[in-house]
Coordinates of C-alpha atoms in Angstrom, one line a residue:
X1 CA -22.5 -15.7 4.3
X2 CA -25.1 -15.9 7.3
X3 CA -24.5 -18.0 10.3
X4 CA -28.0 -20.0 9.3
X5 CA -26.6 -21.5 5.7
X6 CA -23.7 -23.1 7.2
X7 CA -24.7 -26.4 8.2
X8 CA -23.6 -26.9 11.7
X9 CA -22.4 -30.7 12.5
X10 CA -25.5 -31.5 14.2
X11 CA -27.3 -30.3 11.9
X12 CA -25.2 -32.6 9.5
X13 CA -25.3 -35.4 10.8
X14 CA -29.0 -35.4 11.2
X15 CA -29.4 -34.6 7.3
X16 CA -27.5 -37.7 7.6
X17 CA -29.9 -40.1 9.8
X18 CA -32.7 -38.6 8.0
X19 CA -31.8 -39.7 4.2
X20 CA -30.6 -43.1 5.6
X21 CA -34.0 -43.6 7.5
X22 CA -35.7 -42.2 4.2
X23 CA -34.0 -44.6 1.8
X24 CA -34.3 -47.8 3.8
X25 CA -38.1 -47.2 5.0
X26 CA -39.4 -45.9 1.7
X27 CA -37.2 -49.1 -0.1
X28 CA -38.7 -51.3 2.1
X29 CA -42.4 -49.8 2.0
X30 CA -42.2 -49.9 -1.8
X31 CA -41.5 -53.7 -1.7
X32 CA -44.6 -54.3 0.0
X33 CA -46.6 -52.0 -1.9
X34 CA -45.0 -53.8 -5.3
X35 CA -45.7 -57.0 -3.8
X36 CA -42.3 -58.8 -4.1
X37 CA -41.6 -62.3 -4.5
X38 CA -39.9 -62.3 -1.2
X39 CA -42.1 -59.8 0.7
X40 CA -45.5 -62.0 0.1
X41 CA -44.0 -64.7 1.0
X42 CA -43.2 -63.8 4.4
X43 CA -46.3 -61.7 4.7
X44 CA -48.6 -64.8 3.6
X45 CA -48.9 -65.6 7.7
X46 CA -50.0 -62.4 8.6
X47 CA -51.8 -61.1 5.8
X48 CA -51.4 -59.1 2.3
X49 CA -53.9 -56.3 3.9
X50 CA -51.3 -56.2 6.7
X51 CA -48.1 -56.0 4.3
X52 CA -50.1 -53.2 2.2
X53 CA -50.9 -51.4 5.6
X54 CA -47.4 -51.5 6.8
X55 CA -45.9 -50.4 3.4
X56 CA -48.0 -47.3 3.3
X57 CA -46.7 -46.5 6.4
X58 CA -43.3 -46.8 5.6
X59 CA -43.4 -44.8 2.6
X60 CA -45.4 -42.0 4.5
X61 CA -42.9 -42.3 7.6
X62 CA -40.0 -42.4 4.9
X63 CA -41.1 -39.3 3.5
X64 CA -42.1 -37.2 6.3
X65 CA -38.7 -37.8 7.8
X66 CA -37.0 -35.6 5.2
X67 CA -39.2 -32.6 5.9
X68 CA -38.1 -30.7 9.1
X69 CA -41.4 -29.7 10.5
X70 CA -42.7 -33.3 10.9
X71 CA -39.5 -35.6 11.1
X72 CA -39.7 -35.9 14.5
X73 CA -43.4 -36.9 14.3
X74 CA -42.7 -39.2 11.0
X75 CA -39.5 -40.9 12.9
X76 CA -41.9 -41.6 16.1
X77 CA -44.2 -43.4 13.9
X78 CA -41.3 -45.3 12.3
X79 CA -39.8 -46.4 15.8
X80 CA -43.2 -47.2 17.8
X81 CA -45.8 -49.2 15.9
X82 CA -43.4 -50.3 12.8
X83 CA -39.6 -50.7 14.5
X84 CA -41.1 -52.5 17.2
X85 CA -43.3 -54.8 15.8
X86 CA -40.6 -55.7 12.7
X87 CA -38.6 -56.7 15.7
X88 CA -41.1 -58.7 17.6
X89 CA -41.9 -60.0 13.9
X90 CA -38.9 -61.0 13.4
X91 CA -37.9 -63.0 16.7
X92 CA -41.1 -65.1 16.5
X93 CA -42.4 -65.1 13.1
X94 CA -40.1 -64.7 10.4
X95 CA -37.3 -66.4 12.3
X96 CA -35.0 -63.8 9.9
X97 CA -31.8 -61.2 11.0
X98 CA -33.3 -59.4 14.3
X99 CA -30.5 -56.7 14.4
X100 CA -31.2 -54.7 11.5
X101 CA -34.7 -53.6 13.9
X102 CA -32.7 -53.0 16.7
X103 CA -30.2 -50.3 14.7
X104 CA -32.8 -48.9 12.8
X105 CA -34.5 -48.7 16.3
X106 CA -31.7 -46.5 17.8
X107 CA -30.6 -44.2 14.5
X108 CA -34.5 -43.5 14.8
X109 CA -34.2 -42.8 18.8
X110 CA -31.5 -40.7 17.6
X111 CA -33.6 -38.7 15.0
X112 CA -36.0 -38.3 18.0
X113 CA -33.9 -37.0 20.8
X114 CA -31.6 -34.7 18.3
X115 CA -35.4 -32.7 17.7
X116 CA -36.8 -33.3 21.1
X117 CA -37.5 -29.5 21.6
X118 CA -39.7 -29.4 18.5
X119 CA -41.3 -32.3 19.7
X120 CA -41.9 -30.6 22.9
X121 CA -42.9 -26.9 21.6
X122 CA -45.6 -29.0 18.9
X123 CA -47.0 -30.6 21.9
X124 CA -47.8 -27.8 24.2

């Protein structure tokens, strides 16, 4: 057995941040794109084009998380434009739980900094 098909526990936990990211931003995206009950409503202030937009996001975010070359990329997109406005959102629009942006906010950090170097080496 080669030393590359054990999963080291980085590596692990990692998998791990990435499939929980994955799950709740493609959940989420795909109850804006399915236009739920309780998405439209809070949405109705802003906008459905804005709900759609941020949805699509979410699922393309979600998604690009699980693949290795551009999860740090996807999990920057998460944390800057959609993490950080659900949580402005939610302190002064939707009045609803303001945690849940601040945790997803860190676990995404987390994705970040554990794949900084390939952030780094893509840049250059």
């Amino acid at each position: 057995m080669s030393e590359d098909s054990v999963l080291k526990p980085g590596k692990t936990s990692l998998w791990v941040l990435r499939g929980l990211m994955a799950f709740v931003f493609i959940a989420t995206g795909a109850m804006k794109l399915v236009a739920t009950p309780m998405m439209i409503e809070d949405f109705n202030h802003l906008g459905l084009w804005f709900m759609y937009f941020t949805g699509a996001l979410e699922v393309i975010g979600g998604v690009g998380v699980l693949v290795p070359r551009f999860s740090p990329w996807a999990a920057l997109l998460l944390l800057v434009p959609i993490d950080i406005a659900a949580f402005v959102l939610q302190l002064t629009v939707f009045h609803h739980d303001w945690i849940h942006p601040i945790v997803f906010g860190l676990i995404l950090f987390g994705i970040i900094y554990l794949q900084r170097s390939a952030l780094r080496s893509k840049a250059s």
